[in-house]
Amino acid sequence: MGKREVAMKELLTCRAMESMCRQRAAFFPGESWKYLAEAEMWRHRALDLIDAHSIECILKPEIHIKAA
């Protein structure tokens, strides 16, 4: 599996965990604060991955042009 595939899998994992935490918050209102905080953490982790990939695309555009 290439670097790109690993990054995409990690991003999908972050988004899935964010979604699961939000669902738990809906089902367990008494502990929703905890699950919503965890969902935010996963959201920020996903955004960090997207930012890192965007910077990589800017710094090394020839890699992504060849793959297209």
PDB file of N, CA and C in Angstrom:
ATOM      1  N   MET A   1       0.853  -1.169   0.000  1.00  0.00           N
ATOM      2  CA  MET A   1       0.000   0.000   0.000  1.00  0.00           C
ATOM      3  C   MET A   1       0.900   1.234   0.000  1.00  0.00           C
ATOM      4  N   GLY A   2       0.600   2.177  -0.870  1.00  0.00           N
ATOM      5  CA  GLY A   2       1.406   3.374  -0.991  1.00  0.00           C
ATOM      6  C   GLY A   2       1.096   4.410   0.079  1.00  0.00           C
ATOM      7  N   LYS A   3       1.927   5.432   0.091  1.00  0.00           N
ATOM      8  CA  LYS A   3       1.780   6.504   1.079  1.00  0.00           C
ATOM      9  C   LYS A   3       0.421   7.188   0.956  1.00  0.00           C
ATOM     10  N   ARG A   4      -0.007   7.356  -0.277  1.00  0.00           N
ATOM     11  CA  ARG A   4      -1.289   8.016  -0.539  1.00  0.00           C
ATOM     12  C   ARG A   4      -2.469   7.211   0.019  1.00  0.00           C
ATOM     13  N   GLU A   5      -2.414   5.899  -0.195  1.00  0.00           N
ATOM     14  CA  GLU A   5      -3.490   5.026   0.286  1.00  0.00           C
ATOM     15  C   GLU A   5      -3.536   4.989   1.811  1.00  0.00           C
ATOM     16  N   VAL A   6      -2.359   4.978   2.430  1.00  0.00           N
ATOM     17  CA  VAL A   6      -2.294   4.977   3.889  1.00  0.00           C
ATOM     18  C   VAL A   6      -2.897   6.267   4.439  1.00  0.00           C
ATOM     19  N   ALA A   7      -2.563   7.390   3.815  1.00  0.00           N
ATOM     20  CA  ALA A   7      -3.093   8.682   4.257  1.00  0.00           C
ATOM     21  C   ALA A   7      -4.615   8.723   4.110  1.00  0.00           C
ATOM     22  N   MET A   8      -5.127   8.188   3.005  1.00  0.00           N
ATOM     23  CA  MET A   8      -6.572   8.183   2.785  1.00  0.00           C
ATOM     24  C   MET A   8      -7.266   7.288   3.806  1.00  0.00           C
ATOM     25  N   LYS A   9      -6.666   6.141   4.102  1.00  0.00           N
ATOM     26  CA  LYS A   9      -7.251   5.231   5.086  1.00  0.00           C
ATOM     27  C   LYS A   9      -7.276   5.888   6.463  1.00  0.00           C
ATOM     28  N   GLU A  10      -6.209   6.595   6.798  1.00  0.00           N
ATOM     29  CA  GLU A  10      -6.147   7.287   8.086  1.00  0.00           C
ATOM     30  C   GLU A  10      -7.204   8.391   8.160  1.00  0.00           C
ATOM     31  N   LEU A  11      -7.398   9.108   7.057  1.00  0.00           N
ATOM     32  CA  LEU A  11      -8.423  10.150   7.009  1.00  0.00           C
ATOM     33  C   LEU A  11      -9.818   9.541   7.180  1.00  0.00           C
ATOM     34  N   LEU A  12     -10.083   8.447   6.502  1.00  0.00           N
ATOM     35  CA  LEU A  12     -11.384   7.783   6.634  1.00  0.00           C
ATOM     36  C   LEU A  12     -11.618   7.288   8.058  1.00  0.00           C
ATOM     37  N   THR A  13     -10.567   6.800   8.691  1.00  0.00           N
ATOM     38  CA  THR A  13     -10.679   6.353  10.080  1.00  0.00           C
ATOM     39  C   THR A  13     -11.043   7.518  10.990  1.00  0.00           C
ATOM     40  N   CYS A  14     -10.391   8.651  10.790  1.00  0.00           N
ATOM     41  CA  CYS A  14     -10.685   9.834  11.609  1.00  0.00           C
ATOM     42  C   CYS A  14     -12.136  10.268  11.442  1.00  0.00           C
ATOM     43  N   ARG A  15     -12.604  10.299  10.202  1.00  0.00           N
ATOM     44  CA  ARG A  15     -13.986  10.712   9.947  1.00  0.00           C
ATOM     45  C   ARG A  15     -14.982   9.712  10.541  1.00  0.00           C
ATOM     46  N   ALA A  16     -14.667   8.430  10.458  1.00  0.00           N
ATOM     47  CA  ALA A  16     -15.553   7.408  11.027  1.00  0.00           C
ATOM     48  C   ALA A  16     -15.617   7.531  12.546  1.00  0.00           C
ATOM     49  N   MET A  17     -14.478   7.766  13.174  1.00  0.00           N
ATOM     50  CA  MET A  17     -14.441   7.922  14.629  1.00  0.00           C
ATOM     51  C   MET A  17     -15.210   9.175  15.054  1.00  0.00           C
ATOM     52  N   GLU A  18     -15.072  10.252  14.289  1.00  0.00           N
ATOM     53  CA  GLU A  18     -15.827  11.476  14.581  1.00  0.00           C
ATOM     54  C   GLU A  18     -17.325  11.194  14.532  1.00  0.00           C
ATOM     55  N   SER A  19     -17.755  10.507  13.495  1.00  0.00           N
ATOM     56  CA  SER A  19     -19.170  10.180  13.338  1.00  0.00           C
ATOM     57  C   SER A  19     -19.674   9.292  14.476  1.00  0.00           C
ATOM     58  N   MET A  20     -18.886   8.291  14.835  1.00  0.00           N
ATOM     59  CA  MET A  20     -19.279   7.391  15.913  1.00  0.00           C
ATOM     60  C   MET A  20     -19.421   8.150  17.239  1.00  0.00           C
ATOM     61  N   CYS A  21     -18.504   9.067  17.505  1.00  0.00           N
ATOM     62  CA  CYS A  21     -18.575   9.852  18.745  1.00  0.00           C
ATOM     63  C   CYS A  21     -19.830  10.726  18.766  1.00  0.00           C
ATOM     64  N   ARG A  22     -20.172  11.300  17.625  1.00  0.00           N
ATOM     65  CA  ARG A  22     -21.377  12.133  17.565  1.00  0.00           C
ATOM     66  C   ARG A  22     -22.634  11.284  17.769  1.00  0.00           C
ATOM     67  N   GLN A  23     -22.633  10.074  17.237  1.00  0.00           N
ATOM     68  CA  GLN A  23     -23.766   9.172  17.449  1.00  0.00           C
ATOM     69  C   GLN A  23     -23.886   8.783  18.919  1.00  0.00           C
ATOM     70  N   ARG A  24     -22.767   8.514  19.544  1.00  0.00           N
ATOM     71  CA  ARG A  24     -22.788   8.183  20.974  1.00  0.00           C
ATOM     72  C   ARG A  24     -23.318   9.357  21.791  1.00  0.00           C
ATOM     73  N   ALA A  25     -22.939  10.564  21.419  1.00  0.00           N
ATOM     74  CA  ALA A  25     -23.422  11.754  22.129  1.00  0.00           C
ATOM     75  C   ALA A  25     -24.942  11.842  22.044  1.00  0.00           C
ATOM     76  N   ALA A  26     -25.499  11.463  20.892  1.00  0.00           N
ATOM     77  CA  ALA A  26     -26.952  11.499  20.724  1.00  0.00           C
ATOM     78  C   ALA A  26     -27.641  10.426  21.572  1.00  0.00           C
ATOM     79  N   PHE A  27     -27.019   9.263  21.694  1.00  0.00           N
ATOM     80  CA  PHE A  27     -27.618   8.161  22.449  1.00  0.00           C
ATOM     81  C   PHE A  27     -27.404   8.263  23.956  1.00  0.00           C
ATOM     82  N   PHE A  28     -26.363   8.959  24.359  1.00  0.00           N
ATOM     83  CA  PHE A  28     -26.047   9.097  25.787  1.00  0.00           C
ATOM     84  C   PHE A  28     -25.951  10.578  26.153  1.00  0.00           C
ATOM     85  N   PRO A  29     -27.097  11.271  26.270  1.00  0.00           N
ATOM     86  CA  PRO A  29     -27.095  12.715  26.516  1.00  0.00           C
ATOM     87  C   PRO A  29     -26.345  13.123  27.784  1.00  0.00           C
ATOM     88  N   GLY A  30     -26.363  12.273  28.812  1.00  0.00           N
ATOM     89  CA  GLY A  30     -25.679  12.612  30.055  1.00  0.00           C
ATOM     90  C   GLY A  30     -24.170  12.712  29.902  1.00  0.00           C
ATOM     91  N   GLU A  31     -23.637  12.008  28.922  1.00  0.00           N
ATOM     92  CA  GLU A  31     -22.197  12.025  28.671  1.00  0.00           C
ATOM     93  C   GLU A  31     -21.865  12.658  27.323  1.00  0.00           C
ATOM     94  N   SER A  32     -22.822  13.390  26.775  1.00  0.00           N
ATOM     95  CA  SER A  32     -22.620  13.950  25.435  1.00  0.00           C
ATOM     96  C   SER A  32     -21.424  14.894  25.368  1.00  0.00           C
ATOM     97  N   TRP A  33     -21.170  15.616  26.463  1.00  0.00           N
ATOM     98  CA  TRP A  33     -20.041  16.551  26.470  1.00  0.00           C
ATOM     99  C   TRP A  33     -18.730  15.823  26.178  1.00  0.00           C
ATOM    100  N   LYS A  34     -18.593  14.616  26.738  1.00  0.00           N
ATOM    101  CA  LYS A  34     -17.363  13.836  26.554  1.00  0.00           C
ATOM    102  C   LYS A  34     -17.242  13.360  25.103  1.00  0.00           C
ATOM    103  N   TYR A  35     -18.344  12.849  24.564  1.00  0.00           N
ATOM    104  CA  TYR A  35     -18.308  12.322  23.207  1.00  0.00           C
ATOM    105  C   TYR A  35     -18.172  13.433  22.166  1.00  0.00           C
ATOM    106  N   LEU A  36     -18.790  14.585  22.428  1.00  0.00           N
ATOM    107  CA  LEU A  36     -18.645  15.701  21.495  1.00  0.00           C
ATOM    108  C   LEU A  36     -17.221  16.251  21.504  1.00  0.00           C
ATOM    109  N   ALA A  37     -16.593  16.263  22.669  1.00  0.00           N
ATOM    110  CA  ALA A  37     -15.191  16.701  22.752  1.00  0.00           C
ATOM    111  C   ALA A  37     -14.287  15.737  21.982  1.00  0.00           C
ATOM    112  N   GLU A  38     -14.568  14.445  22.124  1.00  0.00           N
ATOM    113  CA  GLU A  38     -13.769  13.458  21.400  1.00  0.00           C
ATOM    114  C   GLU A  38     -14.003  13.575  19.892  1.00  0.00           C
ATOM    115  N   ALA A  39     -15.241  13.854  19.499  1.00  0.00           N
ATOM    116  CA  ALA A  39     -15.548  14.045  18.075  1.00  0.00           C
ATOM    117  C   ALA A  39     -14.769  15.231  17.517  1.00  0.00           C
ATOM    118  N   GLU A  40     -14.672  16.299  18.293  1.00  0.00           N
ATOM    119  CA  GLU A  40     -13.903  17.472  17.863  1.00  0.00           C
ATOM    120  C   GLU A  40     -12.428  17.128  17.689  1.00  0.00           C
ATOM    121  N   MET A  41     -11.908  16.307  18.594  1.00  0.00           N
ATOM    122  CA  MET A  41     -10.514  15.891  18.492  1.00  0.00           C
ATOM    123  C   MET A  41     -10.276  15.131  17.181  1.00  0.00           C
ATOM    124  N   TRP A  42     -11.193  14.210  16.843  1.00  0.00           N
ATOM    125  CA  TRP A  42     -11.064  13.455  15.598  1.00  0.00           C
ATOM    126  C   TRP A  42     -11.213  14.366  14.389  1.00  0.00           C
ATOM    127  N   ARG A  43     -12.115  15.350  14.475  1.00  0.00           N
ATOM    128  CA  ARG A  43     -12.299  16.295  13.373  1.00  0.00           C
ATOM    129  C   ARG A  43     -11.029  17.087  13.119  1.00  0.00           C
ATOM    130  N   HIS A  44     -10.405  17.560  14.193  1.00  0.00           N
ATOM    131  CA  HIS A  44      -9.163  18.329  14.051  1.00  0.00           C
ATOM    132  C   HIS A  44      -8.028  17.455  13.516  1.00  0.00           C
ATOM    133  N   ARG A  45      -8.000  16.208  13.928  1.00  0.00           N
ATOM    134  CA  ARG A  45      -6.975  15.297  13.414  1.00  0.00           C
ATOM    135  C   ARG A  45      -7.154  15.104  11.905  1.00  0.00           C
ATOM    136  N   ALA A  46      -8.406  14.966  11.464  1.00  0.00           N
ATOM    137  CA  ALA A  46      -8.680  14.819  10.030  1.00  0.00           C
ATOM    138  C   ALA A  46      -8.283  16.080   9.274  1.00  0.00           C
ATOM    139  N   LEU A  47      -8.607  17.236   9.829  1.00  0.00           N
ATOM    140  CA  LEU A  47      -8.235  18.490   9.172  1.00  0.00           C
ATOM    141  C   LEU A  47      -6.721  18.654   9.099  1.00  0.00           C
ATOM    142  N   ASP A  48      -6.015  18.219  10.125  1.00  0.00           N
ATOM    143  CA  ASP A  48      -4.549  18.263  10.102  1.00  0.00           C
ATOM    144  C   ASP A  48      -3.992  17.377   8.990  1.00  0.00           C
ATOM    145  N   LEU A  49      -4.596  16.212   8.799  1.00  0.00           N
ATOM    146  CA  LEU A  49      -4.161  15.323   7.718  1.00  0.00           C
ATOM    147  C   LEU A  49      -4.402  15.963   6.353  1.00  0.00           C
ATOM    148  N   ILE A  50      -5.548  16.604   6.205  1.00  0.00           N
ATOM    149  CA  ILE A  50      -5.864  17.276   4.941  1.00  0.00           C
ATOM    150  C   ILE A  50      -4.877  18.407   4.689  1.00  0.00           C
ATOM    151  N   ASP A  51      -4.575  19.184   5.722  1.00  0.00           N
ATOM    152  CA  ASP A  51      -3.606  20.276   5.589  1.00  0.00           C
ATOM    153  C   ASP A  51      -2.236  19.748   5.189  1.00  0.00           C
ATOM    154  N   ALA A  52      -1.806  18.681   5.835  1.00  0.00           N
ATOM    155  CA  ALA A  52      -0.493  18.104   5.527  1.00  0.00           C
ATOM    156  C   ALA A  52      -0.439  17.637   4.080  1.00  0.00           C
ATOM    157  N   HIS A  53      -1.511  17.016   3.609  1.00  0.00           N
ATOM    158  CA  HIS A  53      -1.551  16.551   2.220  1.00  0.00           C
ATOM    159  C   HIS A  53      -1.559  17.735   1.257  1.00  0.00           C
ATOM    160  N   SER A  54      -2.286  18.786   1.588  1.00  0.00           N
ATOM    161  CA  SER A  54      -2.339  19.970   0.731  1.00  0.00           C
ATOM    162  C   SER A  54      -0.965  20.611   0.608  1.00  0.00           C
ATOM    163  N   ILE A  55      -0.260  20.702   1.726  1.00  0.00           N
ATOM    164  CA  ILE A  55       1.087  21.279   1.702  1.00  0.00           C
ATOM    165  C   ILE A  55       2.009  20.411   0.855  1.00  0.00           C
ATOM    166  N   GLU A  56       1.877  19.101   0.988  1.00  0.00           N
ATOM    167  CA  GLU A  56       2.690  18.187   0.185  1.00  0.00           C
ATOM    168  C   GLU A  56       2.413  18.384  -1.303  1.00  0.00           C
ATOM    169  N   CYS A  57       1.157  18.586  -1.662  1.00  0.00           N
ATOM    170  CA  CYS A  57       0.793  18.803  -3.066  1.00  0.00           C
ATOM    171  C   CYS A  57       1.399  20.098  -3.603  1.00  0.00           C
ATOM    172  N   ILE A  58       1.439  21.117  -2.755  1.00  0.00           N
ATOM    173  CA  ILE A  58       2.000  22.402  -3.171  1.00  0.00           C
ATOM    174  C   ILE A  58       3.515  22.293  -3.340  1.00  0.00           C
ATOM    175  N   LEU A  59       4.175  21.604  -2.411  1.00  0.00           N
ATOM    176  CA  LEU A  59       5.633  21.508  -2.443  1.00  0.00           C
ATOM    177  C   LEU A  59       6.141  20.537  -3.500  1.00  0.00           C
ATOM    178  N   LYS A  60       5.354  19.514  -3.825  1.00  0.00           N
ATOM    179  CA  LYS A  60       5.771  18.502  -4.797  1.00  0.00           C
ATOM    180  C   LYS A  60       4.663  18.269  -5.824  1.00  0.00           C
ATOM    181  N   PRO A  61       4.349  19.270  -6.638  1.00  0.00           N
ATOM    182  CA  PRO A  61       3.219  19.112  -7.574  1.00  0.00           C
ATOM    183  C   PRO A  61       3.464  18.060  -8.655  1.00  0.00           C
ATOM    184  N   GLU A  62       4.722  17.816  -9.031  1.00  0.00           N
ATOM    185  CA  GLU A  62       4.996  16.862 -10.106  1.00  0.00           C
ATOM    186  C   GLU A  62       4.551  15.446  -9.753  1.00  0.00           C
ATOM    187  N   ILE A  63       4.569  15.097  -8.481  1.00  0.00           N
ATOM    188  CA  ILE A  63       4.138  13.766  -8.047  1.00  0.00           C
ATOM    189  C   ILE A  63       2.654  13.565  -8.353  1.00  0.00           C
ATOM    190  N   HIS A  64       1.862  14.578  -8.087  1.00  0.00           N
ATOM    191  CA  HIS A  64       0.414  14.461  -8.252  1.00  0.00           C
ATOM    192  C   HIS A  64      -0.014  14.654  -9.702  1.00  0.00           C
ATOM    193  N   ILE A  65       0.780  15.365 -10.471  1.00  0.00           N
ATOM    194  CA  ILE A  65       0.459  15.543 -11.890  1.00  0.00           C
ATOM    195  C   ILE A  65       0.673  14.223 -12.635  1.00  0.00           C
ATOM    196  N   LYS A  66       1.746  13.501 -12.326  1.00  0.00           N
ATOM    197  CA  LYS A  66       2.026  12.222 -12.979  1.00  0.00           C
ATOM    198  C   LYS A  66       0.934  11.195 -12.696  1.00  0.00           C
ATOM    199  N   ALA A  67       0.401  11.210 -11.469  1.00  0.00           N
ATOM    200  CA  ALA A  67      -0.603  10.224 -11.071  1.00  0.00           C
ATOM    201  C   ALA A  67      -1.957  10.479 -11.717  1.00  0.00           C
ATOM    202  N   ALA A  68      -2.216  11.685 -12.167  1.00  0.00           N
ATOM    203  CA  ALA A  68      -3.526  12.032 -12.723  1.00  0.00           C
ATOM    204  C   ALA A  68      -3.731  11.481 -14.062  1.00  0.00           C
TER     205      ALA A  68
END
